[in-house]
mmCIF file of C-alpha atoms in Angstrom:
data_model
loop_
_atom_site.group_PDB
_atom_site.id
_atom_site.type_symbol
_atom_site.label_atom_id
_atom_site.label_comp_id
_atom_site.label_asym_id
_atom_site.label_seq_id
_atom_site.Cartn_x
_atom_site.Cartn_y
_atom_site.Cartn_z
ATOM 1 C CA UNK O 1 -0.137 0.008 -0.070
ATOM 2 C CA UNK O 2 2.999 2.261 -0.328
ATOM 3 C CA UNK O 3 1.923 3.646 -3.599
ATOM 4 C CA UNK O 4 -1.845 4.508 -3.618
ATOM 5 C CA UNK O 5 -2.119 7.738 -5.437
ATOM 6 C CA UNK O 6 0.059 7.846 -8.406
ATOM 7 C CA UNK O 7 3.533 7.358 -10.027
ATOM 8 C CA UNK O 8 2.349 11.032 -11.238
ATOM 9 C CA UNK O 9 4.183 13.129 -13.752
ATOM 10 C CA UNK O 10 3.032 13.460 -17.170
ATOM 11 C CA UNK O 11 -0.004 11.713 -18.679
ATOM 12 C CA UNK O 12 1.873 10.495 -21.685
ATOM 13 C CA UNK O 13 2.752 6.727 -20.827
ATOM 14 C CA UNK O 14 6.710 6.684 -20.024
ATOM 15 C CA UNK O 15 9.082 3.854 -19.647
ATOM 16 C CA UNK O 16 8.472 3.659 -15.747
ATOM 17 C CA UNK O 17 4.854 3.036 -16.395
ATOM 18 C CA UNK O 18 5.469 0.352 -19.050
ATOM 19 C CA UNK O 19 8.040 -1.362 -16.875
ATOM 20 C CA UNK O 20 5.190 -1.633 -13.908
ATOM 21 C CA UNK O 21 2.922 -3.019 -16.536
ATOM 22 C CA UNK O 22 5.221 -5.737 -17.723
ATOM 23 C CA UNK O 23 6.404 -6.844 -14.418
ATOM 24 C CA UNK O 24 2.525 -6.968 -12.985
ATOM 25 C CA UNK O 25 1.773 -8.944 -16.164
ATOM 26 C CA UNK O 26 4.682 -11.555 -15.638
ATOM 27 C CA UNK O 27 3.831 -12.059 -11.918
ATOM 28 C CA UNK O 28 0.308 -12.594 -12.444
ATOM 29 C CA UNK O 29 0.918 -15.146 -15.134
ATOM 30 C CA UNK O 30 3.475 -17.007 -12.894
ATOM 31 C CA UNK O 31 1.009 -16.934 -9.704
ATOM 32 C CA UNK O 32 -2.157 -18.017 -12.056
ATOM 33 C CA UNK O 33 0.237 -20.928 -13.555
ATOM 34 C CA UNK O 34 1.017 -21.802 -10.084
ATOM 35 C CA UNK O 35 -2.371 -21.667 -8.741
ATOM 36 C CA UNK O 36 -3.579 -24.055 -11.619
ATOM 37 C CA UNK O 37 -0.926 -26.352 -10.486
ATOM 38 C CA UNK O 38 -2.083 -26.114 -7.099
ATOM 39 C CA UNK O 39 -5.335 -27.850 -8.136
ATOM 40 C CA UNK O 40 -3.605 -30.859 -10.167
ATOM 41 C CA UNK O 41 -3.061 -32.947 -7.138
ATOM 42 C CA UNK O 42 -5.295 -34.174 -4.307
ATOM 43 C CA UNK O 43 -2.115 -33.825 -1.803
ATOM 44 C CA UNK O 44 -1.806 -30.106 -2.451
ATOM 45 C CA UNK O 45 -5.267 -28.984 -1.212
ATOM 46 C CA UNK O 46 -5.181 -31.360 1.697
ATOM 47 C CA UNK O 47 -1.734 -30.329 3.127
ATOM 48 C CA UNK O 48 -1.516 -27.328 5.281
ATOM 49 C CA UNK O 49 1.610 -25.677 3.813
ATOM 50 C CA UNK O 50 0.409 -26.138 0.305
ATOM 51 C CA UNK O 51 -2.946 -24.566 1.143
ATOM 52 C CA UNK O 52 -1.301 -21.759 2.933
ATOM 53 C CA UNK O 53 1.102 -21.146 -0.351
ATOM 54 C CA UNK O 54 -2.155 -21.036 -2.468
ATOM 55 C CA UNK O 55 -3.641 -18.372 -0.197
ATOM 56 C CA UNK O 56 -0.491 -16.138 -0.554
ATOM 57 C CA UNK O 57 -0.869 -16.631 -4.464
ATOM 58 C CA UNK O 58 -4.300 -15.558 -4.596
ATOM 59 C CA UNK O 59 -3.697 -12.719 -1.933
ATOM 60 C CA UNK O 60 -0.662 -11.653 -4.035
ATOM 61 C CA UNK O 61 -2.760 -11.773 -7.203
ATOM 62 C CA UNK O 62 -5.284 -9.583 -5.773
ATOM 63 C CA UNK O 63 -2.976 -6.890 -4.321
ATOM 64 C CA UNK O 64 -1.163 -6.727 -7.695
ATOM 65 C CA UNK O 65 -4.319 -6.566 -9.957
ATOM 66 C CA UNK O 66 -5.963 -3.671 -7.581
ATOM 67 C CA UNK O 67 -2.884 -1.663 -7.009
ATOM 68 C CA UNK O 68 -2.223 -1.516 -10.442
ATOM 69 C CA UNK O 69 -5.655 -0.602 -11.071
ATOM 70 C CA UNK O 70 -5.263 2.303 -8.653
ATOM 71 C CA UNK O 71 -1.925 3.152 -9.969
ATOM 72 C CA UNK O 72 -3.239 3.467 -13.669
ATOM 73 C CA UNK O 73 -6.429 5.233 -12.408
ATOM 74 C CA UNK O 74 -4.387 7.925 -10.622
ATOM 75 C CA UNK O 75 -1.368 8.085 -13.163
ATOM 76 C CA UNK O 76 -4.180 9.212 -15.655
ATOM 77 C CA UNK O 77 -6.269 11.355 -13.227
ATOM 78 C CA UNK O 78 -9.349 9.490 -13.703
ATOM 79 C CA UNK O 79 -11.861 9.966 -11.139
ATOM 80 C CA UNK O 80 -14.436 7.069 -10.050
ATOM 81 C CA UNK O 81 -17.437 6.843 -7.805
ATOM 82 C CA UNK O 82 -16.513 6.852 -4.126
ATOM 83 C CA UNK O 83 -18.851 3.253 -3.704
ATOM 84 C CA UNK O 84 -16.213 1.763 -6.245
ATOM 85 C CA UNK O 85 -13.210 3.377 -4.556
ATOM 86 C CA UNK O 86 -14.318 1.939 -1.303
ATOM 87 C CA UNK O 87 -14.428 -1.460 -2.664
ATOM 88 C CA UNK O 88 -10.986 -1.340 -4.079
ATOM 89 C CA UNK O 89 -9.707 0.326 -0.910
ATOM 90 C CA UNK O 90 -11.259 -2.767 1.332
ATOM 91 C CA UNK O 91 -9.818 -5.460 -0.954
ATOM 92 C CA UNK O 92 -6.150 -3.789 -1.048
ATOM 93 C CA UNK O 93 -6.346 -3.088 2.571
ATOM 94 C CA UNK O 94 -7.285 -6.552 3.734
ATOM 95 C CA UNK O 95 -4.923 -8.349 1.255
ATOM 96 C CA UNK O 96 -1.741 -6.309 1.985
ATOM 97 C CA UNK O 97 -1.872 -7.816 5.345
ATOM 98 C CA UNK O 98 -3.088 -11.252 4.483
ATOM 99 C CA UNK O 99 0.232 -12.148 2.827
ATOM 100 C CA UNK O 100 2.262 -11.420 5.775
ATOM 101 C CA UNK O 101 0.074 -13.134 8.082
ATOM 102 C CA UNK O 102 0.149 -16.128 5.827
ATOM 103 C CA UNK O 103 3.842 -16.170 5.778
ATOM 104 C CA UNK O 104 4.082 -16.137 9.516
ATOM 105 C CA UNK O 105 1.452 -18.953 9.671
ATOM 106 C CA UNK O 106 3.889 -21.218 7.166
ATOM 107 C CA UNK O 107 6.825 -20.420 9.330
ATOM 108 C CA UNK O 108 4.776 -21.772 12.254
ATOM 109 C CA UNK O 109 3.661 -24.674 10.330
ATOM 110 C CA UNK O 110 7.614 -25.534 9.644
ATOM 111 C CA UNK O 111 8.171 -25.147 13.207
ATOM 112 C CA UNK O 112 5.578 -27.597 14.478
ATOM 113 C CA UNK O 113 6.756 -30.171 11.540
ATOM 114 C CA UNK O 114 10.558 -29.915 12.621
ATOM 115 C CA UNK O 115 10.100 -29.328 16.510
ATOM 116 C CA UNK O 116 6.744 -31.235 16.930
ATOM 117 C CA UNK O 117 6.752 -33.967 14.532
ATOM 118 C CA UNK O 118 4.460 -36.177 16.414
ATOM 119 C CA UNK O 119 1.928 -33.550 16.745
ATOM 120 C CA UNK O 120 2.106 -32.328 13.245
ATOM 121 C CA UNK O 121 -0.618 -34.523 11.707
ATOM 122 C CA UNK O 122 -3.025 -33.632 14.549
ATOM 123 C CA UNK O 123 -2.415 -29.903 14.096
ATOM 124 C CA UNK O 124 -1.881 -29.163 10.630
ATOM 125 C CA UNK O 125 -4.994 -30.766 9.035
ATOM 126 C CA UNK O 126 -7.370 -29.539 6.153
ATOM 127 C CA UNK O 127 -9.858 -28.525 8.686
ATOM 128 C CA UNK O 128 -7.097 -26.728 10.762
ATOM 129 C CA UNK O 129 -5.966 -24.991 7.736
ATOM 130 C CA UNK O 130 -9.556 -23.405 6.966
ATOM 131 C CA UNK O 131 -9.748 -22.151 10.655
ATOM 132 C CA UNK O 132 -6.363 -20.438 10.561
ATOM 133 C CA UNK O 133 -7.198 -18.781 7.138
ATOM 134 C CA UNK O 134 -10.384 -17.519 8.693
ATOM 135 C CA UNK O 135 -8.090 -16.195 11.574
ATOM 136 C CA UNK O 136 -5.642 -14.495 9.332
ATOM 137 C CA UNK O 137 -8.360 -12.775 7.270
ATOM 138 C CA UNK O 138 -10.116 -11.486 10.619
ATOM 139 C CA UNK O 139 -6.811 -10.182 12.017
ATOM 140 C CA UNK O 140 -5.922 -8.495 8.717
ATOM 141 C CA UNK O 141 -9.276 -6.669 8.700
ATOM 142 C CA UNK O 142 -8.827 -4.791 11.775
ATOM 143 C CA UNK O 143 -6.773 -1.766 10.157
ATOM 144 C CA UNK O 144 -9.403 -1.460 7.585
ATOM 145 C CA UNK O 145 -12.158 -1.807 10.108
ATOM 146 C CA UNK O 146 -10.896 0.959 12.319
ATOM 147 C CA UNK O 147 -10.223 3.210 9.375
ATOM 148 C CA UNK O 148 -13.779 2.742 7.895
ATOM 149 C CA UNK O 149 -15.497 3.087 10.946
ATOM 150 C CA UNK O 150 -14.059 6.366 11.754
ATOM 151 C CA UNK O 151 -14.677 7.395 8.255
ATOM 152 C CA UNK O 152 -18.202 6.607 8.157
ATOM 153 C CA UNK O 153 -18.914 8.097 11.473
ATOM 154 C CA UNK O 154 -17.137 11.540 10.541
ATOM 155 C CA UNK O 155 -17.517 12.011 6.902
ATOM 156 C CA UNK O 156 -20.517 13.988 5.374
ATOM 157 C CA UNK O 157 -23.103 12.279 3.253
ATOM 158 C CA UNK O 158 -22.112 14.206 0.191
ATOM 159 C CA UNK O 159 -18.969 12.520 0.016
ATOM 160 C CA UNK O 160 -20.361 9.217 -0.805
ATOM 161 C CA UNK O 161 -22.032 10.435 -3.895
ATOM 162 C CA UNK O 162 -18.571 12.135 -5.328
ATOM 163 C CA UNK O 163 -16.367 10.968 -8.210
ATOM 164 C CA UNK O 164 -12.816 11.416 -7.071
ATOM 165 C CA UNK O 165 -9.288 10.014 -7.929
ATOM 166 C CA UNK O 166 -9.125 7.037 -5.644
ATOM 167 C CA UNK O 167 -6.408 6.835 -2.766
ATOM 168 C CA UNK O 168 -5.957 5.370 0.622
ATOM 169 C CA UNK O 169 -5.441 9.173 1.911
ATOM 170 C CA UNK O 170 -9.031 10.315 1.215
ATOM 171 C CA UNK O 171 -10.348 7.844 4.019
ATOM 172 C CA UNK O 172 -8.094 9.390 6.702
ATOM 173 C CA UNK O 173 -9.916 12.505 7.576
ATOM 174 C CA UNK O 174 -7.712 13.259 10.624
ATOM 175 C CA UNK O 175 -3.921 13.014 11.141
ATOM 176 C CA UNK O 176 -4.346 11.073 14.369
ATOM 177 C CA UNK O 177 -5.939 8.200 12.035
ATOM 178 C CA UNK O 178 -2.942 7.840 10.391
ATOM 179 C CA UNK O 179 -1.014 7.463 13.871
ATOM 180 C CA UNK O 180 -3.609 5.114 14.899
ATOM 181 C CA UNK O 181 -3.213 2.850 11.743
ATOM 182 C CA UNK O 182 0.617 3.135 12.036
ATOM 183 C CA UNK O 183 0.297 2.089 15.637
ATOM 184 C CA UNK O 184 -1.545 -1.179 14.529
ATOM 185 C CA UNK O 185 0.832 -1.855 11.778
ATOM 186 C CA UNK O 186 3.750 -1.696 14.238
ATOM 187 C CA UNK O 187 1.948 -4.096 16.618
ATOM 188 C CA UNK O 188 1.533 -6.555 13.854
ATOM 189 C CA UNK O 189 5.012 -6.091 12.611
ATOM 190 C CA UNK O 190 6.360 -6.883 16.073
ATOM 191 C CA UNK O 191 4.160 -9.910 16.793
ATOM 192 C CA UNK O 192 5.249 -11.216 13.221
ATOM 193 C CA UNK O 193 8.941 -10.574 14.087
ATOM 194 C CA UNK O 194 8.904 -12.346 17.464
ATOM 195 C CA UNK O 195 7.267 -15.583 15.669
ATOM 196 C CA UNK O 196 9.839 -15.564 13.226
ATOM 197 C CA UNK O 197 12.678 -15.178 15.484
ATOM 198 C CA UNK O 198 11.236 -17.960 18.017
ATOM 199 C CA UNK O 199 10.669 -20.201 15.073
ATOM 200 C CA UNK O 200 14.365 -19.651 13.554
ATOM 201 C CA UNK O 201 15.752 -20.306 17.200
ATOM 202 C CA UNK O 202 13.832 -23.450 17.854
ATOM 203 C CA UNK O 203 14.697 -24.935 14.438
ATOM 204 C CA UNK O 204 18.017 -24.075 14.826
ATOM 205 C CA UNK O 205 18.357 -25.919 18.125
ATOM 206 C CA UNK O 206 16.711 -28.830 16.646
ATOM 207 C CA UNK O 207 19.259 -28.647 13.598
ATOM 208 C CA UNK O 208 22.215 -28.755 15.652
ATOM 209 C CA UNK O 209 20.916 -31.987 17.638
ATOM 210 C CA UNK O 210 19.812 -33.753 14.512
ATOM 211 C CA UNK O 211 21.922 -36.240 12.524
ATOM 212 C CA UNK O 212 21.865 -37.853 9.170
ATOM 213 C CA UNK O 213 18.579 -37.451 7.033
ATOM 214 C CA UNK O 214 16.796 -35.559 10.131
ATOM 215 C CA UNK O 215 19.609 -32.973 9.972
ATOM 216 C CA UNK O 216 19.336 -32.350 6.220
ATOM 217 C CA UNK O 217 15.562 -31.952 6.416
ATOM 218 C CA UNK O 218 15.949 -29.620 9.375
ATOM 219 C CA UNK O 219 18.235 -27.363 7.656
ATOM 220 C CA UNK O 220 16.190 -27.215 4.483
ATOM 221 C CA UNK O 221 13.496 -26.320 6.703
ATOM 222 C CA UNK O 222 15.629 -23.517 8.621
ATOM 223 C CA UNK O 223 16.659 -22.099 5.032
ATOM 224 C CA UNK O 224 12.794 -21.817 4.151
ATOM 225 C CA UNK O 225 12.298 -20.075 7.527
ATOM 226 C CA UNK O 226 15.077 -17.495 6.692
ATOM 227 C CA UNK O 227 13.552 -16.975 3.039
ATOM 228 C CA UNK O 228 10.208 -16.347 4.685
ATOM 229 C CA UNK O 229 11.845 -13.868 7.231
ATOM 230 C CA UNK O 230 13.243 -11.860 4.313
ATOM 231 C CA UNK O 231 9.905 -11.955 2.320
ATOM 232 C CA UNK O 232 8.060 -10.956 5.402
ATOM 233 C CA UNK O 233 10.559 -8.042 6.070
ATOM 234 C CA UNK O 234 9.886 -6.818 2.484
ATOM 235 C CA UNK O 235 6.357 -6.991 2.945
ATOM 236 C CA UNK O 236 6.277 -5.114 6.296
ATOM 237 C CA UNK O 237 8.818 -2.284 5.277
ATOM 238 C CA UNK O 238 6.025 -1.183 2.805
ATOM 239 C CA UNK O 239 3.992 -0.289 6.083
ATOM 240 C CA UNK O 240 6.803 2.320 6.568
ATOM 241 C CA UNK O 241 6.800 3.821 3.198
ATOM 242 C CA UNK O 242 4.295 6.298 3.741
ATOM 243 C CA UNK O 243 6.301 7.904 6.373
ATOM 244 C CA UNK O 244 9.520 7.880 4.184
ATOM 245 C CA UNK O 245 7.598 9.351 1.166
ATOM 246 C CA UNK O 246 5.972 12.147 3.296
ATOM 247 C CA UNK O 247 9.290 13.175 4.353
ATOM 248 C CA UNK O 248 10.525 13.203 0.935
ATOM 249 C CA UNK O 249 7.517 15.379 -0.413
ATOM 250 C CA UNK O 250 8.723 18.007 2.055
ATOM 251 C CA UNK O 251 12.103 18.222 0.590
ATOM 252 C CA UNK O 252 11.400 17.988 -3.114
ATOM 253 C CA UNK O 253 8.136 16.728 -5.400
ATOM 254 C CA UNK O 254 10.444 15.044 -7.821
ATOM 255 C CA UNK O 255 12.403 13.205 -5.273
ATOM 256 C CA UNK O 256 9.037 12.195 -3.714
ATOM 257 C CA UNK O 257 7.816 10.699 -7.053
ATOM 258 C CA UNK O 258 11.286 8.702 -7.461
ATOM 259 C CA UNK O 259 11.212 7.418 -4.190
ATOM 260 C CA UNK O 260 7.359 6.251 -4.536
ATOM 261 C CA UNK O 261 7.962 4.727 -7.543
ATOM 262 C CA UNK O 262 11.120 2.844 -6.279
ATOM 263 C CA UNK O 263 9.082 1.787 -2.961
ATOM 264 C CA UNK O 264 6.356 0.317 -5.433
ATOM 265 C CA UNK O 265 8.807 -1.888 -7.275
ATOM 266 C CA UNK O 266 10.845 -3.001 -4.286
ATOM 267 C CA UNK O 267 8.273 -3.275 -1.607
ATOM 268 C CA UNK O 268 4.986 -4.320 -3.403
ATOM 269 C CA UNK O 269 5.924 -5.870 -6.688
ATOM 270 C CA UNK O 270 9.129 -7.734 -5.527
ATOM 271 C CA UNK O 271 7.708 -9.675 -2.398
ATOM 272 C CA UNK O 272 4.784 -10.894 -4.668
ATOM 273 C CA UNK O 273 7.524 -12.870 -7.072
ATOM 274 C CA UNK O 274 9.078 -14.670 -3.994
ATOM 275 C CA UNK O 275 6.525 -16.764 -3.160
ATOM 276 C CA UNK O 276 6.867 -18.761 -6.608
ATOM 277 C CA UNK O 277 10.463 -19.089 -5.816
ATOM 278 C CA UNK O 278 10.200 -20.355 -2.151
ATOM 279 C CA UNK O 279 7.673 -23.058 -2.733
ATOM 280 C CA UNK O 280 6.898 -23.197 -6.415
ATOM 281 C CA UNK O 281 10.347 -23.974 -7.347
ATOM 282 C CA UNK O 282 12.246 -25.070 -3.927
ATOM 283 C CA UNK O 283 9.381 -27.782 -2.760
ATOM 284 C CA UNK O 284 10.346 -30.827 -5.127
ATOM 285 C CA UNK O 285 6.962 -32.234 -5.260
ATOM 286 C CA UNK O 286 5.415 -29.144 -6.257
ATOM 287 C CA UNK O 287 8.226 -28.356 -8.863
ATOM 288 C CA UNK O 288 7.640 -31.678 -10.330
ATOM 289 C CA UNK O 289 3.836 -31.105 -10.705
ATOM 290 C CA UNK O 290 4.440 -27.807 -12.115
ATOM 291 C CA UNK O 291 7.022 -29.351 -14.711
ATOM 292 C CA UNK O 292 4.750 -32.015 -15.649
ATOM 293 C CA UNK O 293 1.649 -29.439 -15.984
ATOM 294 C CA UNK O 294 3.688 -27.329 -18.192
ATOM 295 C CA UNK O 295 4.915 -30.185 -20.492
ATOM 296 C CA UNK O 296 1.353 -31.667 -20.724
ATOM 297 C CA UNK O 297 0.064 -28.173 -21.653
ATOM 298 C CA UNK O 298 2.896 -28.095 -24.299
ATOM 299 C CA UNK O 299 2.272 -31.505 -25.643
ATOM 300 C CA UNK O 300 -1.731 -30.868 -25.801
ATOM 301 C CA UNK O 301 -0.871 -27.661 -27.699
ATOM 302 C CA UNK O 302 1.488 -29.450 -30.221
ATOM 303 C CA UNK O 303 -1.186 -32.292 -30.579
ATOM 304 C CA UNK O 304 -4.209 -30.027 -31.327
ATOM 305 C CA UNK O 305 -1.922 -27.934 -33.789
#
């Protein structure tokens, strides 16, 4: 959500705007292909880590799609009805937090699998996955609910009928709303960081005590946790971007535009391409299914031709 207004500048499409569209198109195609692979095996949608992986893919697709729409609308200064803007804001606000919370849940799943192997089958069931997804969405909706509750309580009725350039800032009528939302985000950041560090330390202890195949499996799980931590860090840094951008705006408007563009590329687009690399390519079973699905598609296309 670091870029909600515009990359601004001239209305003529420039190279930066074209680069954004190319990256968004590539990442969406990759994620959709991985989602299609997820439904090729019963094992995937009955195993918690693959179910959570699919949730991150769907969440990333929604965030990429919605933020790209808002970037295009803002770039060309297109006004839309407030009701439509409200829908876009709710989806974007919710799924901005769903991805980092799901990554945290995936880290906990690895912790249970490695540090509590005897309870893994009991705790990480399909039903448990659905309950966890519901909890993730409930917690992720808290910032949105707080913002909109204050907005509906204080905004005039005429505002709902207006056409405006959609942005997150229009729902923050008072400066203290931004501080409140920031406090909630920092609390989320603290909790998720503690969970990541705790899981890393506990898995490290098991890794040092393990031997043979167990040691290899444990270190693989540890590497997965490290990658999750890096991806989670990128996702959470975007929560700080508005403060950086506000400071840049006070210094120079062109500098503000450049920083906002860089933030969008690094902290919104980049984390959305790491999920496929983590599970889509590193997980042997999923990678094999991905390869088979791709080869079968090429074969069917060749056969039909």
